[in-house]
CSV table of C-alpha atoms in Angstrom, one decimal:
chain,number,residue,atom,x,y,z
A,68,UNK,CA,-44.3,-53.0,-3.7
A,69,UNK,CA,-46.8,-50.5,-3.4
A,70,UNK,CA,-47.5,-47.9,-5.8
A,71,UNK,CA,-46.6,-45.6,-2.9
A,72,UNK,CA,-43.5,-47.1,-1.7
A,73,UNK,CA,-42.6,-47.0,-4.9
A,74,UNK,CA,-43.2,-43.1,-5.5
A,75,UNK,CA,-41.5,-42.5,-2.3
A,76,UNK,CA,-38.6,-44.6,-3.8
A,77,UNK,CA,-38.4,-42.9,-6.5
A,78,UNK,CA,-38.3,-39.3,-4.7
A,79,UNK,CA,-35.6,-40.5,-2.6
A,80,UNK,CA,-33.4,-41.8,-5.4
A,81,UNK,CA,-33.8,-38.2,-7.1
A,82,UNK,CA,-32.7,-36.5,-3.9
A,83,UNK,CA,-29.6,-38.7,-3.2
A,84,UNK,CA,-28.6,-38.2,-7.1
A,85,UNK,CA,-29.2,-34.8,-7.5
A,86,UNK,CA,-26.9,-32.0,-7.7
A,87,UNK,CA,-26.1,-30.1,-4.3
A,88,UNK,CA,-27.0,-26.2,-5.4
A,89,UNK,CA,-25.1,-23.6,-3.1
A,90,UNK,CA,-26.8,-22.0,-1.0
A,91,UNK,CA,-28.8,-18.7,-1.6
A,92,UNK,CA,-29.3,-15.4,-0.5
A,93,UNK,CA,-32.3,-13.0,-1.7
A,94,UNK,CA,-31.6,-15.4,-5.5
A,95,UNK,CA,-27.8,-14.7,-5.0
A,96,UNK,CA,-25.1,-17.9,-4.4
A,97,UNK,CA,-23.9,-17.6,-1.2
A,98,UNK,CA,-20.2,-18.4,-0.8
A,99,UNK,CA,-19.0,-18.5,2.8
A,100,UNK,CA,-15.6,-17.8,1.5
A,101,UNK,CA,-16.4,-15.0,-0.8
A,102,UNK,CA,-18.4,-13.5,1.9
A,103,UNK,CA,-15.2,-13.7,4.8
A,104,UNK,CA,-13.0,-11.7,1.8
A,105,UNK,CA,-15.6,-9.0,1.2
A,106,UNK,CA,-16.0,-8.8,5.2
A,107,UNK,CA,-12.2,-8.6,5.2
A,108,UNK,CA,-12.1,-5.9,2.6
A,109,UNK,CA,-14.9,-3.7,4.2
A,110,UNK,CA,-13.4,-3.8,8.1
A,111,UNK,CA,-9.9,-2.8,6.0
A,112,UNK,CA,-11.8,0.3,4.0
A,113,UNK,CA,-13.3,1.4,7.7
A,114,UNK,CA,-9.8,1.4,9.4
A,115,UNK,CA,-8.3,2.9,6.4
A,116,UNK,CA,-10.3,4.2,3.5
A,117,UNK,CA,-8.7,3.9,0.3
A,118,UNK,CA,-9.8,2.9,-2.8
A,119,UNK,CA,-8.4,2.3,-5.9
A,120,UNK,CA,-8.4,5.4,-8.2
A,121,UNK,CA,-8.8,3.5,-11.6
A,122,UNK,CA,-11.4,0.7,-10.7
A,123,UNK,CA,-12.5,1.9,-7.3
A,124,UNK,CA,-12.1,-1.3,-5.1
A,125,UNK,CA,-12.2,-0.7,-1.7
A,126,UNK,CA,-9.2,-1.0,0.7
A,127,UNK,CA,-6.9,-1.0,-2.2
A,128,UNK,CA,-4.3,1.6,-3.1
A,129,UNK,CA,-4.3,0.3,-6.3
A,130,UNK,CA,-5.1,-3.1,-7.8
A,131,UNK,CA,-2.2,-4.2,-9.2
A,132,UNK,CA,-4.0,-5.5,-12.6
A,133,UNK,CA,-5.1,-2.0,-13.4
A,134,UNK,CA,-1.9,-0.4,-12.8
A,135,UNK,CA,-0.7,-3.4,-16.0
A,136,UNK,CA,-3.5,-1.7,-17.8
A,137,UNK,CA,-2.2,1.6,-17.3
A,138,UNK,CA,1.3,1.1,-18.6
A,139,UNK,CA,0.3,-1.4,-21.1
A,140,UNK,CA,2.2,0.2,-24.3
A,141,UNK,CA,5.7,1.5,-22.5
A,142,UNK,CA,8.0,3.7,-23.5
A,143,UNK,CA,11.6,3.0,-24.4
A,144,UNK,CA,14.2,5.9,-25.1
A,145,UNK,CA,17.9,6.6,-25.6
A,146,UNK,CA,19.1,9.1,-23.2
A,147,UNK,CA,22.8,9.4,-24.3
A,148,UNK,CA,25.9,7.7,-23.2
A,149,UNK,CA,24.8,4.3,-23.9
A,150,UNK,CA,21.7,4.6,-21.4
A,151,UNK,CA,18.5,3.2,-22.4
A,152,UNK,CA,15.1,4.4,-20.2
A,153,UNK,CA,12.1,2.4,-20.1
A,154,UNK,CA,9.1,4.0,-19.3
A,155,UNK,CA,5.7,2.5,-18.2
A,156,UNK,CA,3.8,5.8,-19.5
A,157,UNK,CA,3.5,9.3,-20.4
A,158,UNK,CA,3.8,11.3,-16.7
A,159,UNK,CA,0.2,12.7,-17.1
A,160,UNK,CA,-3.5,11.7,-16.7
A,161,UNK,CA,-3.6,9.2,-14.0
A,162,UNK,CA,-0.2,7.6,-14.1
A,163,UNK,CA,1.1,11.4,-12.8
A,164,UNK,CA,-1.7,11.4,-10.2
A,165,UNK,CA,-0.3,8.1,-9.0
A,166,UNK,CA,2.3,9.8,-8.6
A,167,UNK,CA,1.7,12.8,-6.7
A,168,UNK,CA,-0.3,10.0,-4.2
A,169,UNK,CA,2.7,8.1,-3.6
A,170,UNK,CA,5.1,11.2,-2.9
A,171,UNK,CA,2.3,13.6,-1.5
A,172,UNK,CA,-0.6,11.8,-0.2
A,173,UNK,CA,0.7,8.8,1.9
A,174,UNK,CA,0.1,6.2,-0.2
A,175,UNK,CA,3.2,4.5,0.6
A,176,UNK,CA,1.8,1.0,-0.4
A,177,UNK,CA,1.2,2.2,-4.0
A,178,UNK,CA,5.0,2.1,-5.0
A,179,UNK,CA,5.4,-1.1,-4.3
A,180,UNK,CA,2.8,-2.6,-6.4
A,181,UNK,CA,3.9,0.4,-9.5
A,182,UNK,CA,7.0,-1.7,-9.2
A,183,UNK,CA,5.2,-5.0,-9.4
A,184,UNK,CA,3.2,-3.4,-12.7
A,185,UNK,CA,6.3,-2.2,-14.3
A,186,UNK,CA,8.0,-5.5,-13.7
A,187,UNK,CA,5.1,-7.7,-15.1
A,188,UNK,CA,5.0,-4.8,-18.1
A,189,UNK,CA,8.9,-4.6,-19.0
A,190,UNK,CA,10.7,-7.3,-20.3
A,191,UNK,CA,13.3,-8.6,-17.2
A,192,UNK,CA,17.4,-7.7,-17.2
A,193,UNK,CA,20.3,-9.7,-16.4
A,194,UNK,CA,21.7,-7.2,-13.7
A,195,UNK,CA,22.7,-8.1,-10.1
A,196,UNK,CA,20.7,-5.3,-8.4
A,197,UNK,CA,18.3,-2.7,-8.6
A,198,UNK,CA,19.4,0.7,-7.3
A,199,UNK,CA,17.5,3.6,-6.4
A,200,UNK,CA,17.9,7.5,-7.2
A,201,UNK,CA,18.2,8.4,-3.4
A,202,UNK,CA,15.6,10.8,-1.7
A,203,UNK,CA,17.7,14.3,-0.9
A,204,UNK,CA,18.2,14.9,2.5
A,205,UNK,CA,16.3,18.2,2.4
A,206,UNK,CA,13.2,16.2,1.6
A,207,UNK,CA,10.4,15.7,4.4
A,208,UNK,CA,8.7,12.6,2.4
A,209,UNK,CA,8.7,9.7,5.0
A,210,UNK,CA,9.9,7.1,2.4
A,211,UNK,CA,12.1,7.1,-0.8
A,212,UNK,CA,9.3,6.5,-3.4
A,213,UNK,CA,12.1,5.3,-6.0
A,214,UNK,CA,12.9,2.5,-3.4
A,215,UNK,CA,9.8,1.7,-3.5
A,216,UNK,CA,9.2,1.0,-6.9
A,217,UNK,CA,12.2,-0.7,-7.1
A,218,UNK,CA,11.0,-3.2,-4.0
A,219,UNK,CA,8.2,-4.1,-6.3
A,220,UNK,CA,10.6,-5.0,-9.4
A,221,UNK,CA,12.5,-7.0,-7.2
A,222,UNK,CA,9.6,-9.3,-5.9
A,223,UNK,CA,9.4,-10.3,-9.2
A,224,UNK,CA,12.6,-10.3,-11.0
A,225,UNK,CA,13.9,-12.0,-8.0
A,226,UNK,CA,17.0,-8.9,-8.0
A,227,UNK,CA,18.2,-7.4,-4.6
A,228,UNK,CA,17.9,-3.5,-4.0
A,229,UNK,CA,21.3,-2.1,-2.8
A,230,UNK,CA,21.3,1.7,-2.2
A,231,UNK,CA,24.6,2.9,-3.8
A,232,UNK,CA,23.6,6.4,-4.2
A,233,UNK,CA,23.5,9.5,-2.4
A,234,UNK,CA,22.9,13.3,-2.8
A,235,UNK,CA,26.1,15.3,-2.9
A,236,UNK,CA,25.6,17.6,0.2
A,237,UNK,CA,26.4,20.7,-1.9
A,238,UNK,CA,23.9,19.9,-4.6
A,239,UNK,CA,20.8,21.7,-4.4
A,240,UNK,CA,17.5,20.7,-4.1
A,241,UNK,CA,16.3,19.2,-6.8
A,242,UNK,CA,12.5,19.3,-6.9
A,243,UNK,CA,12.6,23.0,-7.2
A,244,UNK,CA,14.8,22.9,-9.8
A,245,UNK,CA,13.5,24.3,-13.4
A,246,UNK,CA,14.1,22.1,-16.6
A,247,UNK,CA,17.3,24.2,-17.7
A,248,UNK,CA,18.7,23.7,-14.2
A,249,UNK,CA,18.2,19.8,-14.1
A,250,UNK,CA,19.8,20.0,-17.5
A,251,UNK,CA,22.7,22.0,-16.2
A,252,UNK,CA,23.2,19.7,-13.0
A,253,UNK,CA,26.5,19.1,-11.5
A,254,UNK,CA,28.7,16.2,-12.5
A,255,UNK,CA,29.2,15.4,-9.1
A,256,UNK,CA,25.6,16.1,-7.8
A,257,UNK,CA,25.6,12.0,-6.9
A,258,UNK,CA,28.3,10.5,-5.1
A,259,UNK,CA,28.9,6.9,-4.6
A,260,UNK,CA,28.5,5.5,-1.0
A,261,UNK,CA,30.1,1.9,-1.6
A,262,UNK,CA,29.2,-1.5,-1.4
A,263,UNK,CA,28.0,-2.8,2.3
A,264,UNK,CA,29.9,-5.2,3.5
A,265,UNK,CA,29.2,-9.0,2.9
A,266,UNK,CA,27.2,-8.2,0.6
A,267,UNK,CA,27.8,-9.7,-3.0
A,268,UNK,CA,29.8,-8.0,-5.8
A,269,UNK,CA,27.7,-5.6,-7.8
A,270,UNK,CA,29.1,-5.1,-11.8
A,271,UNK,CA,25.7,-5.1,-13.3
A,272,UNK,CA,22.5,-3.2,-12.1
A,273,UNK,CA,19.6,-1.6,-13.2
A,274,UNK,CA,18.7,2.7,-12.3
A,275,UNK,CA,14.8,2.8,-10.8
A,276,UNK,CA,13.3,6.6,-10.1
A,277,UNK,CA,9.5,7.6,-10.4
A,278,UNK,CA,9.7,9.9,-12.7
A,279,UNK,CA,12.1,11.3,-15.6
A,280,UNK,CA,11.6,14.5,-16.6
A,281,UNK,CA,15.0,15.7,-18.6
A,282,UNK,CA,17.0,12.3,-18.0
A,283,UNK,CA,20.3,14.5,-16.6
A,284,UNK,CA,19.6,13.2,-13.1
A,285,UNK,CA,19.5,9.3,-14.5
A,286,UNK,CA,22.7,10.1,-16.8
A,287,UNK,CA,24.4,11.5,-13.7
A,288,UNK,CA,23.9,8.8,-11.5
A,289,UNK,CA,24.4,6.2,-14.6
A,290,UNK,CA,28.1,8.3,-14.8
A,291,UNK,CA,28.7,7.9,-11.0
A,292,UNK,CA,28.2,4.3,-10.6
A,293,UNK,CA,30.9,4.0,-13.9
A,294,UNK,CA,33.3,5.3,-12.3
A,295,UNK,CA,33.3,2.7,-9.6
A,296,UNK,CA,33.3,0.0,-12.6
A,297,UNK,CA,29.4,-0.4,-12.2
A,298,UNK,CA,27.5,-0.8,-15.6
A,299,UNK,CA,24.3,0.2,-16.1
A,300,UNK,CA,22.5,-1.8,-18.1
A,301,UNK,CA,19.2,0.2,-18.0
A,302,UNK,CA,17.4,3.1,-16.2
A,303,UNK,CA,13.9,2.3,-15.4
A,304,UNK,CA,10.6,5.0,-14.5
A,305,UNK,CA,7.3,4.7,-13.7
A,306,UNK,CA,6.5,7.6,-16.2
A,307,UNK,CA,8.3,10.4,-18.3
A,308,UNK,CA,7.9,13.9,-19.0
A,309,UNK,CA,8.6,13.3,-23.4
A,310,UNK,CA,8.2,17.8,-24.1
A,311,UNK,CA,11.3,17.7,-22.2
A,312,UNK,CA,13.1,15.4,-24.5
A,313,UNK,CA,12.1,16.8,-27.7
């Protein structure tokens, strides 16, 4: 052939066997995928800016592999009667402001994914439920933020939530409460509202609140559910308050 057939043979054979490069933009690899997520992302942060407060992704209340970060070293503690609390933190720096946006702020999503965090972070127990501390009735919070947590365990220890709890009427507020008075808190400031049901028998299950500050109202509820032949096997928080348990 040729010299230039041959040339152009050549070229040809080079094209067909040559890697396919993605395309680009301005020198960047432009994934059509990538792009629809960070589209997706952006349109969610316009309708509804959040972002996360440790990484600052957009249209996230909080990425759920920060959060692990956060609570990476837990806490484990004896609070008396047999009751063991795990802890994913100290309640201060950012795991307390986590906090206060999950009770305070609206982020309702937040709890769920601290409960996914805590769940990934802890090691799992054999228990056939997760229950709650219940929100007072006096409270104006739109959602139990201990439920929520404990909704985020459960979608990945695989464990039902039953509510079992609830604030004795006569018991007082207990967010205003001062550190002597949760300390000094009625026996009977949780009463037990009883299986629904059809639902499966509950022996075994596992206490979930936000925070613990002295551990009365975890022991309290822990003494409840024994009287009913419930064990607790353990008491878990997002954070604790450890000046109060010195």
């Amino acid at each position: 052939l040729p010299t230039r057939v041959n040339l152009n043979l050549s070229s040809l054979s080079m094209v067909l066997s040559a890697k396919k490069e993605p395309l680009c933009f301005y020198g960047a690899p432009l994934n059509i995928l990538s792009l629809g997520r960070n589209l997706k992302r952006w349109v969610e942060h316009f309708l509804w800016p959040v972002e996360c407060p440790v990484c600052g992704r957009i249209a996230s209340t909080g990425c759920l592999s920060c959060l692990e970060n956060l609570i990476h070293n837990p806490i484990i503690r004896e609070l008396g009667g047999d009751l063991t609390l795990m802890s994913g933190s100290t309640h201060h720096d950012t795991c307390r402001d986590l906090v206060l946006r999950l009770k305070y702020r609206g982020y309702g999503q937040l709890g769920v994914v601290m409960g996914q965090a805590l769940a990934k972070v802890l090691p799992p127990v054999d228990c056939d439920a997760l229950v709650p501390i219940p929100l007072h009735k006096q409270s104006r919070r739109p959602w139990n933020q201990a439920k929520l947590i404990a909704k985020g365990i459960a979608m990945e220890w695989r464990v039902p939530v039953v509510e079992l709890l609830v604030w004795n009427p006569k018991a007082g507020f207990q967010t205003s409460y001062s550190s002597i008075e949760r300390r000094l808190m009625a026996e009977n400031a949780l009463v037990f509202k009883g299986v629904r049901r059809g639902r499966q028998q509950v022996r075994a299950v596992v206490l979930i609140d936000d925070v613990s500050t002295t551990g009365t109202t975890l022991r309290r509820a822990a003494c409840t559910l024994s009287e009913h032949s419930i064990s607790v096997k353990k008491a878990i928080t997002w954070s604790t308050s450890l000046r109060y348990y010195r």
